[in-house]
Amino acid sequence: MNLRGVHFSLRRWLSSSSSSKSSSVSWISPLQLSKFNAHKPDAPPETQTEARRKTKYISHDAAVNLIKRERDPQHALEIFNMVSDQKGFNHNNATYATILNKLAQSKKFKAIDAVLYQMKYDTCKFHEGIFLNLMRHFSKSSMHERVLEMFSAIQPIVREKPSLKAISTCLNLLIDSNQVGLAQQFLMHLKKSLNLKPNTCIVNILVKHHCKNGDLESAFEVVKEMKKSKLSYPNLITYSTLIDGLCESGRLTEAMDLFEEMISKDQILPDVLTYNILINGFCRGGKVDRARKILDFMKSQGCNPNVFNYSALMNGFCKEGRLEEAKELLDEMKRFGIKPDTVVYTTLINCYCRTGRVDEVLEVLKEMKENECKADTVTFNVILGGLCREGRTEDALKLLDKLPYEGIYLNKGSYRIVLNSLCQTGELNKGKELLRLMMGRGFVPHYATSNELLVRLCEAGMAGDATMALFGLVEMGFKPLPDSWALFVESICRERKLLPAFELLDELVNIEYN
DNA sequence: TTAGGGTTAG
């Protein structure tokens, strides 16, 4: 089926029947006019019914594609409602999943509730994947209680008990966002009402939780319990998590001991991830040469290093300023048939920048281009930092100016790196220029940086510039620190610019401090 | 996308 054509005809259909339906679909109750509603609005006039008959029937697959392709969530919802108006069409798991995902992506939570409400009364067979996806979205939006709510909705709507996968997903989302209280509540609920028999995966999440808090003793306590149960016996992930925890706490010797114990006592073989945890741990602990040996060891054991392993080790060399070895590592990985990615090149570029060789970065960028590896925001933030550290703020400003035209998205960090540097070196004219550039692009500096720039402008006797900057910043919601006001007013008076001083005082009166 | 891994700035 030609989707473009279908989309077009559907749009025409939508607009032709707008008087009856699509225009009255609202966000608050987006399904009020759906076929599940007892009172339908007046039937469309006959001519429109005729038009509908001529319109191509839209299948579930086509509806899914249409909803996916629609950018505007309101329109997506209209499509969802409209297709269900077709004779014999009932939404299925796929169309519900697609509309819910679309609404969740655009954070239309009320509309989500309305769709979920409709699902309760639909006889369609649903799968719990819909709810796992919603749980992830709610977690990302820091709506942690709603994560639990989605879990609880599984049984009534899917009409099956939540799987172990659902339980792990929910628990992991709560733990990863540090919702310990909710996680405990969740576990209690599982024990009571679902008679849960936890598997290794679920207990591993708890082990991770203790490791993250640096509470290794509790982590080991949990593992001791795991060993008593067949259902949750420790596996490679349990050990890797523990080894990572030990490395994070700087307990490298114990990490190695545990690694060996895993192999000899439990006959569990490490994989690339386990080795990477060790490589990283040793690099962080300043033992890069040991990390290098671990990489060689894994090779000798037939475990081929991947791009993660090389970039971790490369970062270790970079942090110690060992550029030559980092470069050799790049060659080695290429010989080994591993394609360096953006992270690897960025790590290497960082090494050039940190060793005061920012000029040579151009060569690396050229190589990246040749290998079709795109330098990203992080890459350029590293370069911006390198330029500033060498006092080449003019070059940094030029880069900031042109990158967006070359398809590189800058973030607030990009501007902050340069603006902070300009403030520190007292290059206030350039600071002023940068402020204009970034505000013109919709980026407001961090309030501390804004405050510092303003104060420095005043101290340098640039009261006029300070005032201009201040007005711009206040308009974007910036509130200077109370102490700074006195300085502005004093500075303006000193420079005999009284009119701006009065205007400033007006601003002061208008700003509310909480 | 069921549990464990790599880059910048702050």
Short mmCIF file of C-alpha atoms (C1' of nucleotides) in Angstrom, two decimals:
data_model
loop_
_atom_site.label_atom_id
_atom_site.label_comp_id
_atom_site.label_asym_id
_atom_site.label_seq_id
_atom_site.Cartn_x
_atom_site.Cartn_y
_atom_site.Cartn_z
CA MET A 1 0.00 0.00 0.00
CA ASN A 2 1.26 3.42 -0.86
CA LEU A 3 1.50 5.11 2.52
CA ARG A 4 2.07 8.55 1.19
CA GLY A 5 -1.15 8.24 -0.78
CA VAL A 6 -3.04 6.90 2.18
CA HIS A 7 -1.79 9.65 4.35
CA PHE A 8 -2.89 12.20 1.86
CA SER A 9 -6.35 10.77 1.43
CA LEU A 10 -6.73 10.37 5.16
CA ARG A 11 -5.87 14.00 5.64
CA ARG A 12 -8.48 14.96 3.07
CA TRP A 13 -10.91 12.74 4.86
CA LEU A 14 -10.03 14.31 8.20
CA SER A 15 -10.62 17.77 6.89
CA SER A 16 -13.80 16.83 5.06
CA SER A 17 -15.36 15.41 8.21
CA SER A 18 -13.98 18.07 10.49
CA SER A 19 -17.41 19.40 11.32
CA SER A 20 -18.45 16.13 12.83
CA LYS A 21 -15.43 14.81 14.65
CA SER A 22 -11.84 15.75 14.32
CA SER A 23 -12.26 19.34 15.37
CA SER A 24 -13.96 18.42 18.60
CA VAL A 25 -11.33 15.96 19.81
CA SER A 26 -9.62 17.61 22.72
CA TRP A 27 -6.61 16.92 24.89
CA ILE A 28 -8.54 16.75 28.09
CA SER A 29 -10.79 14.00 26.89
CA PRO A 30 -9.36 12.94 23.58
CA LEU A 31 -11.50 9.88 23.26
CA GLN A 32 -14.80 11.43 24.08
CA LEU A 33 -16.01 10.87 20.56
CA SER A 34 -14.62 7.42 20.08
CA LYS A 35 -16.79 4.48 19.22
CA PHE A 36 -16.76 3.42 22.86
CA ASN A 37 -18.75 6.42 23.81
CA ALA A 38 -22.42 5.74 24.20
CA HIS A 39 -23.60 9.03 22.74
CA LYS A 40 -22.18 9.68 19.36
CA PRO A 41 -22.61 13.06 17.81
CA ASP A 42 -24.99 13.41 14.91
CA ALA A 43 -24.24 11.14 12.01
CA PRO A 44 -22.36 12.82 9.19
CA PRO A 45 -24.43 13.98 6.24
CA GLU A 46 -24.91 11.45 3.51
CA THR A 47 -22.45 13.02 1.12
CA GLN A 48 -19.67 12.59 3.64
CA THR A 49 -20.61 8.98 4.26
CA GLU A 50 -20.35 8.45 0.53
CA ALA A 51 -16.94 10.02 0.53
CA ARG A 52 -15.81 7.70 3.28
CA ARG A 53 -16.90 4.62 1.40
CA LYS A 54 -14.70 5.65 -1.44
CA THR A 55 -11.71 6.14 0.84
CA LYS A 56 -9.28 3.26 0.97
CA TYR A 57 -9.59 1.01 4.00
CA ILE A 58 -6.78 1.61 6.42
CA SER A 59 -5.31 -1.54 7.91
CA HIS A 60 -3.71 -1.82 11.34
CA ASP A 61 -0.22 -1.77 9.84
CA ALA A 62 -1.03 1.34 7.84
CA ALA A 63 -2.54 3.03 10.90
CA VAL A 64 0.59 2.22 12.90
CA ASN A 65 2.77 3.77 10.20
CA LEU A 66 0.59 6.85 9.92
CA ILE A 67 0.64 7.46 13.65
CA LYS A 68 4.40 6.88 13.81
CA ARG A 69 5.05 9.34 11.00
CA GLU A 70 2.79 12.05 12.39
CA ARG A 71 4.80 14.65 14.26
CA ASP A 72 1.96 16.43 15.98
CA PRO A 73 0.58 14.23 18.80
CA GLN A 74 -2.85 15.82 18.50
CA HIS A 75 -3.02 14.82 14.85
CA ALA A 76 -1.73 11.37 15.73
CA LEU A 77 -4.59 11.00 18.17
CA GLU A 78 -7.05 12.17 15.54
CA ILE A 79 -5.76 9.51 13.17
CA PHE A 80 -6.08 6.93 15.95
CA ASN A 81 -9.69 7.94 16.52
CA MET A 82 -10.57 8.20 12.86
CA VAL A 83 -9.34 4.78 11.77
CA SER A 84 -11.46 3.15 14.45
CA ASP A 85 -14.46 4.70 12.77
CA GLN A 86 -13.99 2.40 9.81
CA LYS A 87 -16.51 -0.39 9.59
CA GLY A 88 -15.17 -3.55 11.19
CA PHE A 89 -12.03 -1.91 12.51
CA ASN A 90 -11.05 -2.51 16.10
CA HIS A 91 -7.81 -1.26 17.53
CA ASN A 92 -5.29 -3.94 18.36
CA ASN A 93 -2.23 -4.12 20.61
CA ALA A 94 -0.02 -2.55 17.94
CA THR A 95 -2.15 0.52 17.31
CA TYR A 96 -2.62 1.13 21.03
CA ALA A 97 1.12 0.68 21.63
CA THR A 98 1.94 3.12 18.85
CA ILE A 99 -0.40 5.90 19.95
CA LEU A 100 0.68 5.52 23.59
CA ASN A 101 4.32 5.71 22.61
CA LYS A 102 3.67 8.81 20.51
CA LEU A 103 1.77 10.51 23.36
CA ALA A 104 4.45 9.55 25.87
CA GLN A 105 7.19 10.96 23.64
CA SER A 106 5.36 14.29 23.60
CA LYS A 107 4.53 14.07 27.30
CA LYS A 108 0.77 14.19 26.78
CA PHE A 109 0.00 12.49 30.04
CA LYS A 110 -3.71 13.26 30.25
CA ALA A 111 -4.25 11.85 26.81
CA ILE A 112 -2.35 8.72 27.91
CA ASP A 113 -4.76 8.32 30.81
CA ALA A 114 -7.72 8.60 28.46
CA VAL A 115 -6.32 5.90 26.16
CA LEU A 116 -5.56 3.64 29.13
CA TYR A 117 -9.10 4.14 30.37
CA GLN A 118 -10.44 3.05 27.02
CA MET A 119 -8.19 -0.03 27.06
CA LYS A 120 -9.80 -1.20 30.28
CA TYR A 121 -13.09 -1.70 28.46
CA ASP A 122 -11.65 -3.04 25.22
CA THR A 123 -11.74 -6.79 24.69
CA CYS A 124 -8.53 -6.65 22.64
CA LYS A 125 -5.67 -8.86 23.83
CA PHE A 126 -2.90 -6.62 25.16
CA HIS A 127 0.74 -7.37 25.87
CA GLU A 128 2.62 -6.05 28.86
CA GLY A 129 5.29 -4.49 26.60
CA ILE A 130 3.00 -1.47 26.28
CA PHE A 131 3.28 -0.90 30.00
CA LEU A 132 7.01 -1.49 30.18
CA ASN A 133 7.44 1.21 27.57
CA LEU A 134 5.20 3.62 29.50
CA MET A 135 7.14 2.84 32.68
CA ARG A 136 10.36 3.92 30.93
CA HIS A 137 8.78 7.13 29.72
CA PHE A 138 7.39 8.03 33.15
CA SER A 139 10.71 7.26 34.76
CA LYS A 140 12.48 9.55 32.31
CA SER A 141 10.03 12.32 33.22
CA SER A 142 10.74 11.74 36.93
CA MET A 143 7.16 10.62 37.50
CA HIS A 144 8.22 7.71 39.65
CA GLU A 145 4.87 6.98 41.26
CA ARG A 146 3.39 6.61 37.82
CA VAL A 147 6.02 3.96 37.05
CA LEU A 148 4.45 1.89 39.82
CA GLU A 149 0.99 2.74 38.59
CA MET A 150 1.83 1.37 35.15
CA PHE A 151 3.06 -1.82 36.75
CA SER A 152 -0.21 -2.16 38.65
CA ALA A 153 -2.16 -1.59 35.45
CA ILE A 154 -0.66 -4.68 33.84
CA GLN A 155 -2.84 -7.25 35.58
CA PRO A 156 -6.25 -5.58 35.06
CA ILE A 157 -5.61 -4.67 31.43
CA VAL A 158 -3.39 -7.48 30.14
CA ARG A 159 -5.36 -9.91 32.30
CA GLU A 160 -2.21 -11.79 33.20
CA LYS A 161 0.21 -11.62 36.09
CA PRO A 162 3.19 -9.35 35.40
CA SER A 163 6.19 -11.34 34.20
CA LEU A 164 9.59 -11.41 35.88
CA LYS A 165 10.72 -9.14 33.08
CA ALA A 166 8.10 -6.57 34.08
CA ILE A 167 9.20 -6.82 37.69
CA SER A 168 12.88 -6.33 36.81
CA THR A 169 12.10 -3.40 34.55
CA CYS A 170 10.09 -1.65 37.22
CA LEU A 171 12.56 -2.31 40.03
CA ASN A 172 15.50 -1.28 37.90
CA LEU A 173 13.90 2.00 36.86
CA LEU A 174 13.18 2.85 40.49
CA ILE A 175 16.69 1.95 41.65
CA ASP A 176 18.38 3.78 38.79
CA SER A 177 16.51 6.95 39.66
CA ASN A 178 17.33 6.54 43.34
CA GLN A 179 13.75 5.96 44.45
CA VAL A 180 14.75 3.66 47.29
CA GLY A 181 11.54 4.17 49.26
CA LEU A 182 9.35 3.34 46.29
CA ALA A 183 11.55 0.36 45.45
CA GLN A 184 11.10 -1.03 48.95
CA GLN A 185 7.37 -0.46 48.74
CA PHE A 186 7.37 -2.28 45.43
CA LEU A 187 9.26 -5.28 46.80
CA MET A 188 6.92 -5.52 49.78
CA HIS A 189 3.95 -5.48 47.44
CA LEU A 190 5.48 -8.26 45.34
CA LYS A 191 6.13 -10.42 48.34
CA LYS A 192 2.60 -10.01 49.66
CA SER A 193 0.36 -10.11 46.67
CA LEU A 194 2.28 -11.90 43.96
CA ASN A 195 4.13 -14.43 46.07
CA LEU A 196 7.30 -13.52 44.23
CA LYS A 197 10.20 -15.89 43.78
CA PRO A 198 13.02 -13.55 42.82
CA ASN A 199 15.42 -14.70 40.12
CA THR A 200 19.07 -13.74 39.67
CA CYS A 201 18.22 -10.73 37.52
CA ILE A 202 16.01 -9.18 40.17
CA VAL A 203 18.49 -9.74 42.98
CA ASN A 204 21.29 -8.37 40.80
CA ILE A 205 19.45 -5.05 40.78
CA LEU A 206 19.68 -5.01 44.57
CA VAL A 207 23.39 -5.87 44.43
CA LYS A 208 23.85 -2.95 42.05
CA HIS A 209 21.96 -0.68 44.42
CA HIS A 210 24.31 -1.46 47.33
CA CYS A 211 27.39 -1.12 45.12
CA LYS A 212 26.21 2.24 43.85
CA ASN A 213 25.97 3.45 47.43
CA GLY A 214 29.46 2.19 48.17
CA ASP A 215 27.97 -0.26 50.66
CA LEU A 216 29.96 -3.31 49.53
CA GLU A 217 29.31 -5.18 52.76
CA SER A 218 25.55 -5.21 52.13
CA ALA A 219 26.19 -6.21 48.52
CA PHE A 220 28.23 -9.21 49.66
CA GLU A 221 25.54 -10.05 52.20
CA VAL A 222 22.98 -10.25 49.41
CA VAL A 223 25.29 -12.43 47.33
CA LYS A 224 25.74 -14.79 50.27
CA GLU A 225 21.97 -15.23 50.32
CA MET A 226 21.90 -15.72 46.56
CA LYS A 227 24.26 -18.65 46.87
CA LYS A 228 21.76 -20.43 49.10
CA SER A 229 19.10 -20.41 46.40
CA LYS A 230 19.11 -22.20 43.09
CA LEU A 231 16.70 -19.74 41.54
CA SER A 232 18.89 -16.75 42.17
CA TYR A 233 22.39 -18.20 42.09
CA PRO A 234 25.04 -15.54 41.30
CA ASN A 235 26.02 -15.30 37.64
CA LEU A 236 28.52 -13.32 35.56
CA ILE A 237 26.52 -10.13 35.95
CA THR A 238 26.45 -10.50 39.74
CA TYR A 239 30.22 -10.84 39.79
CA SER A 240 30.78 -8.02 37.30
CA THR A 241 28.64 -5.71 39.38
CA LEU A 242 30.57 -6.58 42.53
CA ILE A 243 33.93 -6.21 40.78
CA ASP A 244 32.86 -2.79 39.53
CA GLY A 245 31.81 -1.82 43.05
CA LEU A 246 35.18 -2.88 44.44
CA CYS A 247 37.02 -0.95 41.70
CA GLU A 248 34.95 2.17 42.37
CA SER A 249 35.97 1.99 46.02
CA GLY A 250 39.62 1.66 44.97
CA ARG A 251 39.80 -1.92 46.25
CA LEU A 252 41.62 -3.18 43.17
CA THR A 253 43.35 -6.16 44.78
CA GLU A 254 40.05 -7.48 46.08
CA ALA A 255 38.52 -6.92 42.66
CA MET A 256 41.19 -9.13 41.10
CA ASP A 257 40.74 -11.74 43.84
CA LEU A 258 37.02 -11.88 43.19
CA PHE A 259 37.64 -12.11 39.46
CA GLU A 260 39.83 -15.17 40.02
CA GLU A 261 37.42 -16.68 42.52
CA MET A 262 34.60 -16.36 39.98
CA ILE A 263 36.57 -18.40 37.47
CA SER A 264 38.04 -21.00 39.79
CA LYS A 265 35.21 -21.55 42.26
CA ASP A 266 32.11 -20.90 40.21
CA GLN A 267 33.52 -21.78 36.78
CA ILE A 268 32.12 -18.59 35.33
CA LEU A 269 34.12 -17.14 32.43
CA PRO A 270 34.50 -13.36 32.07
CA ASP A 271 33.33 -11.58 28.94
CA VAL A 272 34.27 -8.26 27.29
CA LEU A 273 32.18 -6.30 29.78
CA THR A 274 33.82 -7.87 32.81
CA TYR A 275 37.24 -7.12 31.36
CA ASN A 276 36.19 -3.58 30.64
CA ILE A 277 35.16 -3.04 34.23
CA LEU A 278 38.66 -4.11 35.26
CA ILE A 279 40.40 -2.01 32.60
CA ASN A 280 38.43 1.02 33.69
CA GLY A 281 38.94 0.33 37.36
CA PHE A 282 42.70 0.07 36.97
CA CYS A 283 42.85 3.17 34.78
CA ARG A 284 40.84 5.16 37.32
CA GLY A 285 43.14 3.90 40.06
CA GLY A 286 46.13 5.24 38.15
CA LYS A 287 47.36 1.79 37.17
CA VAL A 288 47.27 2.16 33.40
CA ASP A 289 50.07 -0.32 32.80
CA ARG A 290 48.14 -2.98 34.68
CA ALA A 291 45.09 -2.10 32.58
CA ARG A 292 47.18 -2.58 29.43
CA LYS A 293 48.17 -6.02 30.71
CA ILE A 294 44.53 -6.89 31.32
CA LEU A 295 43.75 -6.11 27.69
CA ASP A 296 46.63 -8.35 26.57
CA PHE A 297 45.43 -11.05 28.93
CA MET A 298 41.93 -11.04 27.58
CA LYS A 299 43.32 -11.42 24.06
CA SER A 300 45.39 -14.41 25.20
CA GLN A 301 42.24 -15.96 26.61
CA GLY A 302 40.51 -15.72 23.25
CA CYS A 303 38.26 -12.86 24.34
CA ASN A 304 38.60 -10.25 21.60
CA PRO A 305 38.66 -6.67 22.84
CA ASN A 306 36.05 -4.33 21.37
CA VAL A 307 35.85 -0.59 20.85
CA PHE A 308 34.77 -0.05 24.48
CA ASN A 309 37.88 -1.80 25.80
CA TYR A 310 40.19 0.26 23.62
CA SER A 311 38.56 3.57 24.42
CA ALA A 312 38.65 2.82 28.15
CA LEU A 313 42.36 2.06 27.98
CA MET A 314 43.00 5.00 25.71
CA ASN A 315 41.31 7.25 28.22
CA GLY A 316 43.64 5.89 30.87
CA PHE A 317 46.70 6.87 28.84
CA CYS A 318 45.11 10.21 27.99
CA LYS A 319 44.50 11.09 31.63
CA GLU A 320 48.20 10.57 32.28
CA GLY A 321 49.17 12.65 29.27
CA ARG A 322 50.74 9.67 27.50
CA LEU A 323 49.79 10.78 24.01
CA GLU A 324 52.22 8.57 22.10
CA GLU A 325 50.85 5.43 23.72
CA ALA A 326 47.30 6.60 23.08
CA LYS A 327 48.16 7.06 19.39
CA GLU A 328 49.75 3.62 19.26
CA LEU A 329 46.59 2.20 20.75
CA LEU A 330 44.57 3.75 17.93
CA ASP A 331 46.82 2.06 15.38
CA GLU A 332 46.60 -1.21 17.25
CA MET A 333 42.84 -1.26 17.27
CA LYS A 334 42.72 -0.50 13.56
CA ARG A 335 45.14 -3.37 12.89
CA PHE A 336 42.86 -5.52 14.99
CA GLY A 337 39.98 -4.70 12.69
CA ILE A 338 38.08 -2.45 15.07
CA LYS A 339 36.68 0.75 13.62
CA PRO A 340 37.37 3.68 15.96
CA ASP A 341 34.19 5.60 16.76
CA THR A 342 33.46 9.17 17.87
CA VAL A 343 34.18 8.40 21.52
CA VAL A 344 37.61 6.95 20.70
CA TYR A 345 38.57 9.93 18.54
CA THR A 346 37.19 12.38 21.09
CA THR A 347 39.24 10.71 23.80
CA LEU A 348 42.35 11.04 21.64
CA ILE A 349 41.55 14.66 20.79
CA ASN A 350 41.20 15.34 24.50
CA CYS A 351 44.71 13.98 24.92
CA TYR A 352 46.05 16.36 22.26
CA CYS A 353 44.26 19.27 23.92
CA ARG A 354 45.46 18.40 27.41
CA THR A 355 49.05 18.22 26.25
CA GLY A 356 48.89 21.64 24.61
CA ARG A 357 48.84 20.35 21.03
CA VAL A 358 45.50 21.65 19.90
CA ASP A 359 46.92 22.47 16.45
CA GLU A 360 47.37 18.81 15.68
CA VAL A 361 43.70 18.16 16.33
CA LEU A 362 42.94 19.25 12.78
CA GLU A 363 44.72 16.15 11.51
CA VAL A 364 42.56 13.94 13.70
CA LEU A 365 39.40 15.67 12.52
CA LYS A 366 40.52 15.04 8.96
CA GLU A 367 41.04 11.37 9.67
CA MET A 368 37.59 11.17 11.26
CA LYS A 369 36.06 12.65 8.16
CA GLU A 370 37.91 10.17 5.94
CA ASN A 371 36.57 7.33 8.06
CA GLU A 372 33.05 8.74 8.02
CA CYS A 373 33.09 9.23 11.77
CA LYS A 374 31.17 12.34 12.75
CA ALA A 375 32.64 14.69 15.33
CA ASP A 376 29.83 15.62 17.74
CA THR A 377 29.07 18.22 20.41
CA VAL A 378 31.34 16.54 22.93
CA THR A 379 34.22 16.46 20.44
CA PHE A 380 33.93 20.16 19.82
CA ASN A 381 33.47 21.01 23.48
CA VAL A 382 36.78 19.27 24.10
CA ILE A 383 38.37 21.31 21.34
CA LEU A 384 36.82 24.54 22.63
CA GLY A 385 38.27 23.81 26.05
CA GLY A 386 41.66 23.10 24.49
CA LEU A 387 41.67 26.36 22.54
CA CYS A 388 40.68 28.37 25.61
CA ARG A 389 43.34 26.74 27.75
CA GLU A 390 45.93 27.84 25.22
CA GLY A 391 44.55 31.36 25.30
CA ARG A 392 43.17 31.09 21.80
CA THR A 393 39.78 32.51 22.65
CA GLU A 394 39.48 34.22 19.29
CA ASP A 395 39.62 30.84 17.54
CA ALA A 396 37.16 29.42 20.05
CA LEU A 397 34.71 32.23 19.31
CA LYS A 398 35.05 31.70 15.57
CA LEU A 399 34.36 28.00 16.05
CA LEU A 400 31.27 28.71 18.15
CA ASP A 401 30.06 31.07 15.50
CA LYS A 402 30.37 28.72 12.54
CA LEU A 403 29.70 25.21 13.89
CA PRO A 404 25.89 25.42 13.83
CA TYR A 405 26.08 26.26 10.13
CA GLU A 406 28.06 23.07 9.60
CA GLY A 407 25.44 20.88 11.17
CA ILE A 408 27.05 20.56 14.61
CA TYR A 409 24.62 21.10 17.46
CA LEU A 410 26.16 23.10 20.27
CA ASN A 411 24.80 22.87 23.80
CA LYS A 412 24.88 25.23 26.74
CA GLY A 413 28.15 23.63 27.82
CA SER A 414 29.82 24.72 24.59
CA TYR A 415 29.12 28.37 25.37
CA ARG A 416 29.87 28.02 29.05
CA ILE A 417 33.37 26.68 28.40
CA VAL A 418 34.28 29.74 26.38
CA LEU A 419 32.38 32.31 28.45
CA ASN A 420 33.93 31.10 31.71
CA SER A 421 37.34 31.32 30.14
CA LEU A 422 36.70 34.87 28.90
CA CYS A 423 35.55 35.93 32.36
CA GLN A 424 38.62 34.42 33.98
CA THR A 425 41.05 36.11 31.62
CA GLY A 426 39.12 39.37 31.76
CA GLU A 427 38.47 39.50 27.99
CA LEU A 428 35.26 41.35 28.58
CA ASN A 429 34.67 42.70 25.10
CA LYS A 430 34.76 39.19 23.73
CA GLY A 431 32.54 38.09 26.61
CA LYS A 432 30.00 40.71 25.64
CA GLU A 433 30.16 39.54 22.03
CA LEU A 434 29.67 35.93 23.03
CA LEU A 435 26.74 36.80 25.26
CA ARG A 436 25.05 38.43 22.29
CA LEU A 437 25.75 35.43 20.06
CA MET A 438 24.45 32.84 22.47
CA MET A 439 21.38 34.78 23.56
CA GLY A 440 20.53 35.30 19.91
CA ARG A 441 20.53 31.50 19.61
CA GLY A 442 18.33 31.08 22.66
CA PHE A 443 21.02 30.00 25.13
CA VAL A 444 21.03 31.75 28.51
CA PRO A 445 24.25 31.48 30.51
CA HIS A 446 24.32 29.86 33.94
CA TYR A 447 23.27 32.42 36.56
CA ALA A 448 26.66 32.35 38.28
CA THR A 449 28.43 33.03 34.99
CA SER A 450 25.96 35.82 34.14
CA ASN A 451 26.52 37.38 37.50
CA GLU A 452 30.27 37.16 37.21
CA LEU A 453 30.32 38.70 33.75
CA LEU A 454 28.15 41.61 34.88
CA VAL A 455 30.23 42.24 37.98
CA ARG A 456 33.44 42.18 35.96
CA LEU A 457 32.01 44.57 33.38
CA CYS A 458 31.15 47.00 36.19
CA GLU A 459 34.56 46.63 37.79
CA ALA A 460 36.22 47.34 34.47
CA GLY A 461 34.29 50.57 34.17
CA MET A 462 32.05 49.26 31.39
CA ALA A 463 28.81 50.23 33.08
CA GLY A 464 26.99 50.91 29.81
CA ASP A 465 27.75 47.43 28.53
CA ALA A 466 26.82 45.93 31.87
CA THR A 467 23.44 47.64 31.74
CA MET A 468 22.75 46.45 28.21
CA ALA A 469 23.71 42.91 29.13
CA LEU A 470 21.66 43.06 32.30
CA PHE A 471 18.50 44.11 30.51
CA GLY A 472 18.89 41.27 28.05
CA LEU A 473 19.50 38.73 30.80
CA VAL A 474 16.66 39.92 33.02
CA GLU A 475 14.33 39.55 30.08
CA MET A 476 15.33 35.89 29.87
CA GLY A 477 14.48 35.38 33.53
CA PHE A 478 17.86 36.06 35.12
CA LYS A 479 17.93 37.45 38.66
CA PRO A 480 21.25 38.96 39.74
CA LEU A 481 22.48 38.21 43.25
CA PRO A 482 21.21 40.92 45.64
CA ASP A 483 24.78 42.08 46.39
CA SER A 484 25.42 42.70 42.72
CA TRP A 485 22.68 45.32 42.51
CA ALA A 486 24.56 47.69 44.79
CA LEU A 487 27.59 47.28 42.59
CA PHE A 488 25.64 48.03 39.39
CA VAL A 489 24.06 51.15 40.83
CA GLU A 490 27.34 52.36 42.29
CA SER A 491 29.15 51.70 39.03
CA ILE A 492 26.55 53.53 36.99
CA CYS A 493 26.54 56.51 39.31
CA ARG A 494 30.32 56.64 39.25
CA GLU A 495 30.20 56.84 35.48
CA ARG A 496 27.52 59.50 35.71
CA LYS A 497 24.95 57.51 33.80
CA LEU A 498 22.06 58.36 36.01
CA LEU A 499 19.22 57.68 33.65
CA PRO A 500 20.16 54.01 33.30
CA ALA A 501 20.56 53.94 37.05
CA PHE A 502 16.96 54.95 37.54
CA GLU A 503 15.83 52.40 34.99
CA LEU A 504 17.80 49.79 36.87
CA LEU A 505 16.13 50.73 40.11
CA ASP A 506 12.79 50.26 38.37
CA GLU A 507 13.88 46.77 37.41
CA LEU A 508 14.94 46.13 40.98
CA VAL A 509 11.50 47.05 42.25
CA ASN A 510 9.88 44.79 39.68
CA ILE A 511 11.90 41.69 40.46
CA GLU A 512 10.59 39.46 43.17
CA TYR A 513 13.06 37.46 45.16
CA ASN A 514 11.75 34.27 46.63
"C1'" DT B 1 14.16 -2.14 25.40
"C1'" DT B 2 15.20 -7.48 32.01
"C1'" DA B 3 20.57 -7.09 35.54
"C1'" DG B 4 27.06 -5.32 34.43
"C1'" DG B 5 31.15 -1.32 30.24
"C1'" DG B 6 33.90 3.91 27.09
"C1'" DT B 7 34.34 10.71 25.76
"C1'" DT B 8 33.55 16.99 27.43
"C1'" DA B 9 31.90 20.75 30.74
"C1'" DG B 10 29.97 21.83 35.56
#
